[in-house]
PDB file of C-alpha atoms and ligand atoms in Angstrom:
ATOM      1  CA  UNK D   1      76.547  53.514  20.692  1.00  0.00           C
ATOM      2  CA  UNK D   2      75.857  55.095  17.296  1.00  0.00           C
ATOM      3  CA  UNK D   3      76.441  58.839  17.955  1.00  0.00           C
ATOM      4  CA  UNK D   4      77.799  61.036  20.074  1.00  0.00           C
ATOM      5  CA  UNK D   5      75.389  62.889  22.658  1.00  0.00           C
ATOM      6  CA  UNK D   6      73.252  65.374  21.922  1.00  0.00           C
ATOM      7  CA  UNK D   7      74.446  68.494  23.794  1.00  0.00           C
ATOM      8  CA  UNK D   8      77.750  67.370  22.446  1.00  0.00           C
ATOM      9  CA  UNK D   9      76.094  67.558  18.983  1.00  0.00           C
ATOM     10  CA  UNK D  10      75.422  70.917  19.437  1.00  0.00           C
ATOM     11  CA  UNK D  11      78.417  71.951  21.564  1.00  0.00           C
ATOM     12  CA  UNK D  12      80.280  70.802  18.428  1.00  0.00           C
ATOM     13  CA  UNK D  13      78.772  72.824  15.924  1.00  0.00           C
ATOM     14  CA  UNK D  14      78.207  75.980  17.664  1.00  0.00           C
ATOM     15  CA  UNK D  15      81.657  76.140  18.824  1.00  0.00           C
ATOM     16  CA  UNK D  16      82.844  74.776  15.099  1.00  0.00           C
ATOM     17  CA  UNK D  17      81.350  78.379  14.113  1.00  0.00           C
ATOM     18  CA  UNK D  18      82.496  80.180  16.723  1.00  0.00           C
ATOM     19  CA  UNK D  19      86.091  78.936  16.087  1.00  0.00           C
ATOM     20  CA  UNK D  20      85.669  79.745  12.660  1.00  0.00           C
ATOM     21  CA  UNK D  21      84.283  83.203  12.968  1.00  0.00           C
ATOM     22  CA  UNK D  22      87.019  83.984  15.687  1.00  0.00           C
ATOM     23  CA  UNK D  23      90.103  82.709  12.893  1.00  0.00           C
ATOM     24  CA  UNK D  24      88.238  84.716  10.290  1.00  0.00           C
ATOM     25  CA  UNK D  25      87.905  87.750  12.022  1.00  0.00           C
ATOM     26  CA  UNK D  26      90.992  87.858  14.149  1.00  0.00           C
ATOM     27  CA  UNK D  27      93.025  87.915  10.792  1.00  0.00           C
ATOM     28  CA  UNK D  28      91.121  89.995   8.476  1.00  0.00           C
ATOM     29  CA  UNK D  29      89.213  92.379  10.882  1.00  0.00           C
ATOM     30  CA  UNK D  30      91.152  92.548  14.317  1.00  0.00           C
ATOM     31  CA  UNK D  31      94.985  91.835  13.095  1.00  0.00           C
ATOM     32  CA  UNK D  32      94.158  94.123   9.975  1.00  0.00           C
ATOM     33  CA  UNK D  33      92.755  97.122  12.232  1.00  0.00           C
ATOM     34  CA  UNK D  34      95.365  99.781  13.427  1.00  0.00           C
ATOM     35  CA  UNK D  35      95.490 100.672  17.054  1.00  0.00           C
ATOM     36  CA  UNK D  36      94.707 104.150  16.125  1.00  0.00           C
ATOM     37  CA  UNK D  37      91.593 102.916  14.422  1.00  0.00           C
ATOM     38  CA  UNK D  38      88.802 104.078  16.803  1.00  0.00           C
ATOM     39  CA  UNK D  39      87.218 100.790  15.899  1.00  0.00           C
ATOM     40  CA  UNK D  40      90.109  98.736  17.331  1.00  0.00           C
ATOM     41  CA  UNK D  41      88.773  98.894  21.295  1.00  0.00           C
ATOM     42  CA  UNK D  42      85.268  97.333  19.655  1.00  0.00           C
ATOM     43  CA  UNK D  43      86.707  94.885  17.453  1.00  0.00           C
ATOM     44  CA  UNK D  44      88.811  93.768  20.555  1.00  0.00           C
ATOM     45  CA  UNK D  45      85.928  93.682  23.122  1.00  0.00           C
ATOM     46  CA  UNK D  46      84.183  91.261  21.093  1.00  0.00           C
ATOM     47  CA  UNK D  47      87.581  89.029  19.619  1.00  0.00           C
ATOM     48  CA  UNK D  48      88.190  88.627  23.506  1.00  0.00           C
ATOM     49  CA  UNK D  49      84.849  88.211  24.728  1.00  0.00           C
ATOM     50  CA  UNK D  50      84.621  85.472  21.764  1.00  0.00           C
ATOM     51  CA  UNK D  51      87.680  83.763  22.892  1.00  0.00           C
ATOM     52  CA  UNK D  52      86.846  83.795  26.611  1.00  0.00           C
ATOM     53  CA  UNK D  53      83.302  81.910  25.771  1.00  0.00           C
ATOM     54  CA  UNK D  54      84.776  79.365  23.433  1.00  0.00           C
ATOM     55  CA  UNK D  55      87.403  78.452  26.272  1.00  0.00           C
ATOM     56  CA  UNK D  56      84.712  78.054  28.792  1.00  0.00           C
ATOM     57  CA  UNK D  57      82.517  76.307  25.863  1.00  0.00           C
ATOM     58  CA  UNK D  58      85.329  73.889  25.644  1.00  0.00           C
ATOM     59  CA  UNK D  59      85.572  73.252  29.051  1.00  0.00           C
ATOM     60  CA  UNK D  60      82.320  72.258  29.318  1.00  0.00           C
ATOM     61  CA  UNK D  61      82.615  70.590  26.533  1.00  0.00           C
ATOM     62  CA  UNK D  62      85.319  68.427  26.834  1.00  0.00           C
ATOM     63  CA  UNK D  63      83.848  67.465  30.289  1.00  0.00           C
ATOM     64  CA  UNK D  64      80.747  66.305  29.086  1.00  0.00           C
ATOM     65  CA  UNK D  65      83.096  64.339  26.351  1.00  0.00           C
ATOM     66  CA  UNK D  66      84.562  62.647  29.318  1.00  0.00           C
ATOM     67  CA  UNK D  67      82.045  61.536  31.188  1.00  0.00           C
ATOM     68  CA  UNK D  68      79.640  60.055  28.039  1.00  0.00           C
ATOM     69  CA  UNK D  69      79.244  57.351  26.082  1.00  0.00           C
ATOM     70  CA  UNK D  70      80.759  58.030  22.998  1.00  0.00           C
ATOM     71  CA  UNK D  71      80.810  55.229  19.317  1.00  0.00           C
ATOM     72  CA  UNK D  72      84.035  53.444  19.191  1.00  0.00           C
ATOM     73  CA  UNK D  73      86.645  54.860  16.966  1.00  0.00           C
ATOM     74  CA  UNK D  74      85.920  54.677  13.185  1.00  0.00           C
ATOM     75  CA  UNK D  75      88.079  52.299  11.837  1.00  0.00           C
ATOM     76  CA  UNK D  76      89.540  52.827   8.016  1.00  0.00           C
ATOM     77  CA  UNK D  77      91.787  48.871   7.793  1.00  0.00           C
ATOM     78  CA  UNK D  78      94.760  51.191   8.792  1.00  0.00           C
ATOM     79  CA  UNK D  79      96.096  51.029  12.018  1.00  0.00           C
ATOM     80  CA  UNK D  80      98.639  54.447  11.406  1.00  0.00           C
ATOM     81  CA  UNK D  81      95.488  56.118  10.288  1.00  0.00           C
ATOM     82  CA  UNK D  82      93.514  55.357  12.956  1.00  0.00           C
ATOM     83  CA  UNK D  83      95.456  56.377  15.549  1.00  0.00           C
ATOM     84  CA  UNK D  84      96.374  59.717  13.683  1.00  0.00           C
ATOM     85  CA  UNK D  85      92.949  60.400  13.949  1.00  0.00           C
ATOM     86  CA  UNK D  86      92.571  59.887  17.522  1.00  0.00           C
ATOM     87  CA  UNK D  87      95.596  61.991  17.638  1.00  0.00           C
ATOM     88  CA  UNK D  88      94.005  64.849  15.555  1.00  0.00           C
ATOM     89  CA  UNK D  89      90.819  64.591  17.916  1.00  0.00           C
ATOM     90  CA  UNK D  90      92.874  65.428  21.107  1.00  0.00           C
ATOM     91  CA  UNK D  91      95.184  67.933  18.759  1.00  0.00           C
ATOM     92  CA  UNK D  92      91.398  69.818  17.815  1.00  0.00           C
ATOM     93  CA  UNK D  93      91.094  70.823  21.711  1.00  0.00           C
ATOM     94  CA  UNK D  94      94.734  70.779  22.552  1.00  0.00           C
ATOM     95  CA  UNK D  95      95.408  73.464  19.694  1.00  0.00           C
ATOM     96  CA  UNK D  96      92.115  75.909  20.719  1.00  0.00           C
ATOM     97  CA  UNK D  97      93.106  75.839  24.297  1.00  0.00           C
ATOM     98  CA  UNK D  98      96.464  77.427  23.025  1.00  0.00           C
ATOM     99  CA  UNK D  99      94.760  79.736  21.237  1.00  0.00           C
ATOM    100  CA  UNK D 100      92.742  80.918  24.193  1.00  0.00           C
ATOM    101  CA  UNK D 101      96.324  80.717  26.724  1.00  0.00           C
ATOM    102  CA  UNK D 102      98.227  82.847  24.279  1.00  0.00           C
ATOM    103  CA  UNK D 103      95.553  85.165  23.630  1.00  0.00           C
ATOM    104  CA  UNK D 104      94.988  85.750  27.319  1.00  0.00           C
ATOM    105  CA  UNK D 105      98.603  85.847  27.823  1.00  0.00           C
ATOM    106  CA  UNK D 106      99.190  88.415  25.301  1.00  0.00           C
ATOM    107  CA  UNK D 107      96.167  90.601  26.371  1.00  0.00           C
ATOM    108  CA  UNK D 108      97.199  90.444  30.283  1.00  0.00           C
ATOM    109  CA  UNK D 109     100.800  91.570  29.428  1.00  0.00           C
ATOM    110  CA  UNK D 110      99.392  94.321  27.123  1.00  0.00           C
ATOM    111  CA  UNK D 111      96.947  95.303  29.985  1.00  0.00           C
ATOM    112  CA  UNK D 112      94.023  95.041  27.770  1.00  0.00           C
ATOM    113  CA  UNK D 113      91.790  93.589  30.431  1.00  0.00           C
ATOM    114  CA  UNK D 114      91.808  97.323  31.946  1.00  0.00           C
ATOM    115  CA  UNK D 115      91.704  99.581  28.478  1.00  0.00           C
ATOM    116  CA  UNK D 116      88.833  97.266  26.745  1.00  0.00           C
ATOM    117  CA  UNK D 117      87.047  95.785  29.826  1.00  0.00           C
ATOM    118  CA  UNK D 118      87.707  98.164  32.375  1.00  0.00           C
ATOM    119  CA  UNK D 119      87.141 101.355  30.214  1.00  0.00           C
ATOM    120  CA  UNK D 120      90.578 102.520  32.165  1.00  0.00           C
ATOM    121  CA  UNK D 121      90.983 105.028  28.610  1.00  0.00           C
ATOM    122  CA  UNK D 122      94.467 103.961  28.970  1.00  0.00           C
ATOM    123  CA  UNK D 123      96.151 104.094  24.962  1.00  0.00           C
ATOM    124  CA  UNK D 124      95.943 100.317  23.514  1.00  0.00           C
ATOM    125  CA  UNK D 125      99.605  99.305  22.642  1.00  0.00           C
ATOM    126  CA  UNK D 126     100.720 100.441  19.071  1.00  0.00           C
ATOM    127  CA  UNK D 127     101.839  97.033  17.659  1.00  0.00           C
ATOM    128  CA  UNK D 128     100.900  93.781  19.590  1.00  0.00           C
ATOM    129  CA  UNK D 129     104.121  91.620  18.337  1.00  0.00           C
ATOM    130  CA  UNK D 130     106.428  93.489  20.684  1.00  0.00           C
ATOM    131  CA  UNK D 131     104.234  90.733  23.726  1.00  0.00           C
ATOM    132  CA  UNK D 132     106.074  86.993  22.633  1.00  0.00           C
ATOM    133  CA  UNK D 133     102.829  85.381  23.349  1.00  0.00           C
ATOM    134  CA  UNK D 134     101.644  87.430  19.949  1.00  0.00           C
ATOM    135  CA  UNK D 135     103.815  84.965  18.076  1.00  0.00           C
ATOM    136  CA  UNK D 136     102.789  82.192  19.289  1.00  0.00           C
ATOM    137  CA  UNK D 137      98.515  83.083  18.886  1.00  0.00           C
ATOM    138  CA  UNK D 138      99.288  84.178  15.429  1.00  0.00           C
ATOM    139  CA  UNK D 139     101.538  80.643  14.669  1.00  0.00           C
ATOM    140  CA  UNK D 140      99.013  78.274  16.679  1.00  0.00           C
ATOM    141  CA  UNK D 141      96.148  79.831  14.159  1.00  0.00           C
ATOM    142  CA  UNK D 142      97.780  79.000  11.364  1.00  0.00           C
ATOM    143  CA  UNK D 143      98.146  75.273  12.406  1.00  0.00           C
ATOM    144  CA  UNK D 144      94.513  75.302  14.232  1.00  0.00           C
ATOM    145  CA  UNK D 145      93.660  76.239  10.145  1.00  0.00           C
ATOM    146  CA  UNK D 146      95.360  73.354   8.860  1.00  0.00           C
ATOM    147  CA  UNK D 147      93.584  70.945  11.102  1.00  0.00           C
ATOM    148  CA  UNK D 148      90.515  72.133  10.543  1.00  0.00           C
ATOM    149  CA  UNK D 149      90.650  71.960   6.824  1.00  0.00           C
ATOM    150  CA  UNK D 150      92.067  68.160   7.342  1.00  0.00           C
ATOM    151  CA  UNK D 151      89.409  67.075   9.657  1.00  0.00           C
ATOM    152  CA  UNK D 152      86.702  68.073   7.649  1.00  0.00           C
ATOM    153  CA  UNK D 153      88.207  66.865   4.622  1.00  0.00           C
ATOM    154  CA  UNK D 154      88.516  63.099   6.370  1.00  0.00           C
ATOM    155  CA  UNK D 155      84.875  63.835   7.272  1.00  0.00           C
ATOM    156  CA  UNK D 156      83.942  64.070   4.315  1.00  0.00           C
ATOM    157  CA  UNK D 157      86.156  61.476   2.857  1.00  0.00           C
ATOM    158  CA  UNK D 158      84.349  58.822   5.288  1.00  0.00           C
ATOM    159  CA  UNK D 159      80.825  60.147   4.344  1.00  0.00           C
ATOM    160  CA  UNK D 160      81.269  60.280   0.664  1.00  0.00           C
ATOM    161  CA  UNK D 161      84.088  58.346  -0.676  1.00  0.00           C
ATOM    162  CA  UNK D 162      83.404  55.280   2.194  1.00  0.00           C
ATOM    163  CA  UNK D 163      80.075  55.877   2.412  1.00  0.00           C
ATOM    164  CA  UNK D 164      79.966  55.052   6.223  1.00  0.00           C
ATOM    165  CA  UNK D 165      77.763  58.022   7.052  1.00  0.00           C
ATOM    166  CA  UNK D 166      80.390  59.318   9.454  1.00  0.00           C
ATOM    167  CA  UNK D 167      78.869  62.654   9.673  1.00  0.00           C
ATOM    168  CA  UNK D 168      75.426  61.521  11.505  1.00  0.00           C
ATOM    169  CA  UNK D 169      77.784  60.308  14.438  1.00  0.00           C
ATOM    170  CA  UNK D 170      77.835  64.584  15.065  1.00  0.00           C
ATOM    171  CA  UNK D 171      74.076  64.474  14.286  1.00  0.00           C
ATOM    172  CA  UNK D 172      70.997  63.698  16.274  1.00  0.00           C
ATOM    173  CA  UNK D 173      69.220  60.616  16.555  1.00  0.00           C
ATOM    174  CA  UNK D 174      68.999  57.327  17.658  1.00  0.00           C
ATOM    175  CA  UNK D 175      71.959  56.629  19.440  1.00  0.00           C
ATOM    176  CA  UNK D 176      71.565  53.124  20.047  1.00  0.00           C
ATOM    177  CA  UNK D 177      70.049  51.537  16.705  1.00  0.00           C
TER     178      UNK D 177
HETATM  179  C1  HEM Y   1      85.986  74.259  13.367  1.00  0.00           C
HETATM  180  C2  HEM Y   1      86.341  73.629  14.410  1.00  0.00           C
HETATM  181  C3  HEM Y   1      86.114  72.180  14.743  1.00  0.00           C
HETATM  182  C4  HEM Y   1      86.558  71.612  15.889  1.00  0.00           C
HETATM  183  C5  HEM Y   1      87.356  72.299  17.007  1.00  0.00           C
HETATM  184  C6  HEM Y   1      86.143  70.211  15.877  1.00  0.00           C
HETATM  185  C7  HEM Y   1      86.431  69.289  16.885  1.00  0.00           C
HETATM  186  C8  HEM Y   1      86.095  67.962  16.881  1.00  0.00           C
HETATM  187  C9  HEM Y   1      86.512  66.969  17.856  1.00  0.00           C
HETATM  188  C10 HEM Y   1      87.419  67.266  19.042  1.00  0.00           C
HETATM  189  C11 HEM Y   1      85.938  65.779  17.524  1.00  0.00           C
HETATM  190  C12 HEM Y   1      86.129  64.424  18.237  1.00  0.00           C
HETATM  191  C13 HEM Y   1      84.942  64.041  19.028  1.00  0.00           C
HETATM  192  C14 HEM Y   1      84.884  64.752  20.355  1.00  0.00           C
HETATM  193  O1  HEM Y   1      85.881  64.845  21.077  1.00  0.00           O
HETATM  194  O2  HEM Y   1      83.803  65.241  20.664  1.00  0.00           O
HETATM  195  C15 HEM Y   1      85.157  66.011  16.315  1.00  0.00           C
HETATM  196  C16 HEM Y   1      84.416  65.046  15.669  1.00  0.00           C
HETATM  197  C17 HEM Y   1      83.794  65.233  14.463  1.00  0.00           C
HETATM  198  N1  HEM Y   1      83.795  66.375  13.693  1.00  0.00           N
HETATM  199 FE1  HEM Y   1      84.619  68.158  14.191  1.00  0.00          FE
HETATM  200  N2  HEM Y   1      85.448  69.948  14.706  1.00  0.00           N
HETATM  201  C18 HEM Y   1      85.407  71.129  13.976  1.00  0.00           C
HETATM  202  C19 HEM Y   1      84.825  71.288  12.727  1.00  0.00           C
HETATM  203  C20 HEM Y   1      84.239  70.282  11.987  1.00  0.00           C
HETATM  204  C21 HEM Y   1      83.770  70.397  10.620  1.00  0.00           C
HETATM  205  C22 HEM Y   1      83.869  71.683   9.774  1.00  0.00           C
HETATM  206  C23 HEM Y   1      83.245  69.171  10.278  1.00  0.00           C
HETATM  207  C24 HEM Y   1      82.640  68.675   8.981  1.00  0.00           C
HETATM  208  C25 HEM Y   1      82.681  69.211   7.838  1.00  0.00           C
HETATM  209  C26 HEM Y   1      83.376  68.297  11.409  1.00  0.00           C
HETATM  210  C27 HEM Y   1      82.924  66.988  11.480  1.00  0.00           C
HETATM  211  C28 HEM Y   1      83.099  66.126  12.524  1.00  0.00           C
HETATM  212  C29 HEM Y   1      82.598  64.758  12.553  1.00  0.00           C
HETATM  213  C30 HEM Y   1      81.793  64.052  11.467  1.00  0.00           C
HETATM  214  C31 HEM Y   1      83.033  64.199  13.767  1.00  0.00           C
HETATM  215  C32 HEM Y   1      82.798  62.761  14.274  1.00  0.00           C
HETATM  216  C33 HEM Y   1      84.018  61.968  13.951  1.00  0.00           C
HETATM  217  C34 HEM Y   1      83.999  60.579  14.554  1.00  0.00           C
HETATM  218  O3  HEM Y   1      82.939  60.125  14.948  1.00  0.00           O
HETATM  219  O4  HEM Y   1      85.071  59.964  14.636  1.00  0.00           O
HETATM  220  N3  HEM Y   1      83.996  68.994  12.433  1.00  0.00           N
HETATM  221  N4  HEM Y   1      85.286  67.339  15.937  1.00  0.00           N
HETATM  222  C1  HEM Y   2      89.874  80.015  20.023  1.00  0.00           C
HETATM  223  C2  HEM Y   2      89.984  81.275  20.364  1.00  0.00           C
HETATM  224  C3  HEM Y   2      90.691  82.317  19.525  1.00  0.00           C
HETATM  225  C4  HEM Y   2      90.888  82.368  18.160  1.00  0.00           C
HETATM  226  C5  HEM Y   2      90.431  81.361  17.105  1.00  0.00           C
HETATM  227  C6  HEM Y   2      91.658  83.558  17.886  1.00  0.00           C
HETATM  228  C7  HEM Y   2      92.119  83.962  16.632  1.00  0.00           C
HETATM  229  C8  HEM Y   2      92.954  85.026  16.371  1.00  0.00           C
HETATM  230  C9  HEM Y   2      93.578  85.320  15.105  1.00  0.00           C
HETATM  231  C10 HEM Y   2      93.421  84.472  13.826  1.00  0.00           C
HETATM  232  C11 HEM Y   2      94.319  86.462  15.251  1.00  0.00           C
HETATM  233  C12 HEM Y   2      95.184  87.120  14.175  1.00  0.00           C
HETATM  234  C13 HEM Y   2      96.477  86.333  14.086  1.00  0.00           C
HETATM  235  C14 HEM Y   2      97.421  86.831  13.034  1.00  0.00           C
HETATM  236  O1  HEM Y   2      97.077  87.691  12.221  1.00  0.00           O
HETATM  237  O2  HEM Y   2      98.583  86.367  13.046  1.00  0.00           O
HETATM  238  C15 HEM Y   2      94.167  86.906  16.632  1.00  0.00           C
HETATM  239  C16 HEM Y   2      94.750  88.039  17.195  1.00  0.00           C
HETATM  240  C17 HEM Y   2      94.572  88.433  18.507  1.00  0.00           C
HETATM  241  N1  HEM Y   2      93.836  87.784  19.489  1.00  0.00           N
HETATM  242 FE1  HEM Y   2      92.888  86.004  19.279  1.00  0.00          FE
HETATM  243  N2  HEM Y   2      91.894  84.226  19.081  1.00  0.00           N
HETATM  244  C18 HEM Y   2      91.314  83.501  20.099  1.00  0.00           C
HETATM  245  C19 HEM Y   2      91.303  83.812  21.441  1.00  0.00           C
HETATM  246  C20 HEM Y   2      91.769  84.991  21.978  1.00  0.00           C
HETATM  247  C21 HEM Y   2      91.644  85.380  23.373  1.00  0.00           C
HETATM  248  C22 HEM Y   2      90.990  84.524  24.467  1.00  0.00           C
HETATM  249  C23 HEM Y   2      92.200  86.632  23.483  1.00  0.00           C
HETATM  250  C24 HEM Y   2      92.331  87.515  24.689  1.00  0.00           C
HETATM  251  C25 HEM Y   2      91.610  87.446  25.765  1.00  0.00           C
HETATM  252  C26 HEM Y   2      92.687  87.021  22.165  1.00  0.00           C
HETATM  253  C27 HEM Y   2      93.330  88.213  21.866  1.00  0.00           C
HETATM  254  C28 HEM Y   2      93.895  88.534  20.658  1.00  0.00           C
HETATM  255  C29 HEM Y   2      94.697  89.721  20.432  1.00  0.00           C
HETATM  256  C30 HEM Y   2      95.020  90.815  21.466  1.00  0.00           C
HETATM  257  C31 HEM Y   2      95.135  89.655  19.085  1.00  0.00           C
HETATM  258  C32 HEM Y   2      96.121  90.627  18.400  1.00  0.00           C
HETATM  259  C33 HEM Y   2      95.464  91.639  17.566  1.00  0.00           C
HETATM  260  C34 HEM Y   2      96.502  92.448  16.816  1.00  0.00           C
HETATM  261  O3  HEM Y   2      97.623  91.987  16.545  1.00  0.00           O
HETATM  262  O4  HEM Y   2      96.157  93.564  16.480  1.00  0.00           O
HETATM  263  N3  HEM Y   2      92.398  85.985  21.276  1.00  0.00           N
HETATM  264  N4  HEM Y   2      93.333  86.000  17.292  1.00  0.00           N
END
C-alpha cells in the first residue's frame, strides 16, 4: 500500500482548510469582534456551524482511517522520531476534537445554542473568558498551531530534503504500485 485512500485524500485536505480557516478566523475575526458588534451573532453562526462540521468531518474521518488500508509508517533510521510522529498523527485529531469539546462547552454554558441558533434575541454574553472552557479553546489553538506548522514542516522535510515523495501518500493514485 502506497497511499492512503482516496476519500481520505480528500477528507484530509478539505478539513486541512477548514481547520485553517476556523484558527484564522476565530482569532482575528470572531475573538477580535465585540459582543456589541452587530456582526458578532453572524460571525458566530458561521465559527460554530464551522466547528460543528469539522467535528462530524472528523468523525467520519477518522472512521474511515480505521477501517482502511493505510502505507506503513515512514521510517527516517530513527526510532524516537518515528514514533513521535505516530504520536503527532494521533495528537492532529486528539487536539481538534478538543477544540470542538471546548468550543461546544463554552457555547452551551453561554447559551449560545438559543441566541445564535435559536434566534431566542436573548443579549450574547459581554466577554466569553468569564466560561473556563474559554481558556482552554483559546490555549488548545495555540498548540493545534504549533502542530500544524511542525507537521507540515516534516512534510516537507521528507519530500524535499529526503526526497521520498512523502506528500503523494495524501495524493491520488495508484495505491498499490
Ligand atoms: C491543517 C490541519 C491538518 C491536519 C488536522 C492534518 C492531519 C493529518 C493526520 C491525522 C495525518 C495522519 C494520517 C491519517 O490519520 O489520516 C496526516 C498525514 C499527512 N499530512 Fe496532514 N494534516 C493537516 C495539514 C497538513 C498540511 C498543511 C500538510 C502539508 C503541507 C500535510 C501533509 C500531510 C502528509 C504528506 C501526510 C502523510 C504522512 C504519512 O504518510 O506519514 N497535512 N495529516
Ligand atoms: C476545530 C474547530 C475549531 C477551531 C479551529 C476553533 C478556533 C477558534 C479560535 C482560534 C478562537 C479564538 C481563540 C483566542 O483568541 O484565544 C475561537 C473562539 C471561539 N470559538 Fe472556536 N474553534 C473551533 C470550534 C468551535 C466550536 C465547535 C464552537 C461552538 C459550537 C466554537 C465556539 C467558539 C466561541 C464561542 C469562541 C469565543 C469567541 C470570543 O471570545 O469572542 N468553536 N475558536
Amino acid at each position: 500500500m502506497t497511499r492512503y485512500h482516496p476519500v481520505l485524500v480528500v477528507m484530509h485536505w478539505l478539513l486541512a482548510l477548514m481547520i485553517l480557516g476556523g484558527l484564522i478566523a476565530g482569532k482575528f475575526v470572531l475573538a477580535a469582534t465585540p459582543s456589541d458588534d452587530p456582526f458578532k451573532l453572524t460571525s458566530l453562526q458561521m465559527h460554530m456551524s464551522l466547528g460543528i462540521a469539522i467535528l462530524a468531518l472528523m468523525v467520519v474521518r477518522l472512521i474511515i482511517r480505521l477501517t482502511t488500508s493505510h502505507p506503513p509508517h515512514a521510517d527516517i533510521g530513527n526510532v524516537f522520531l518515528n514514533r513521535m510522529a505516530v504520536l503527532a498523527h494521533w495528537a492532529l485529531y486528539l487536539l481538534v476534537f478538543g477544540m470542538c469539546a471546548s468550543g461546544l462547552a463554552m457555547a452551551n454554558m453561554a447559551g449560545l445554542p438559543a441566541i445564535v441558533f435559536g434566534g431566542s434575541g436573548d443579549p450574547l454574553p459581554a466577554d466569553f473568558s468569564v466560561f473556563p472552557p474559554r481558556a482552554a479553546h483559546g490555549a488548545i489553538a495555540a498548540l493545534l498551531v504549533l502542530l500544524i506548522a511542525g507537521h507540515a514542516l516534516a512534510a516537507f522535510y521528507h519530500q524535499f530534503a529526503r526526497g521520498d515523495g512523502l506528500l503523494s501518500r495524501m495524493w491520488f493514485g495508484d495505491r498499490h504500485g
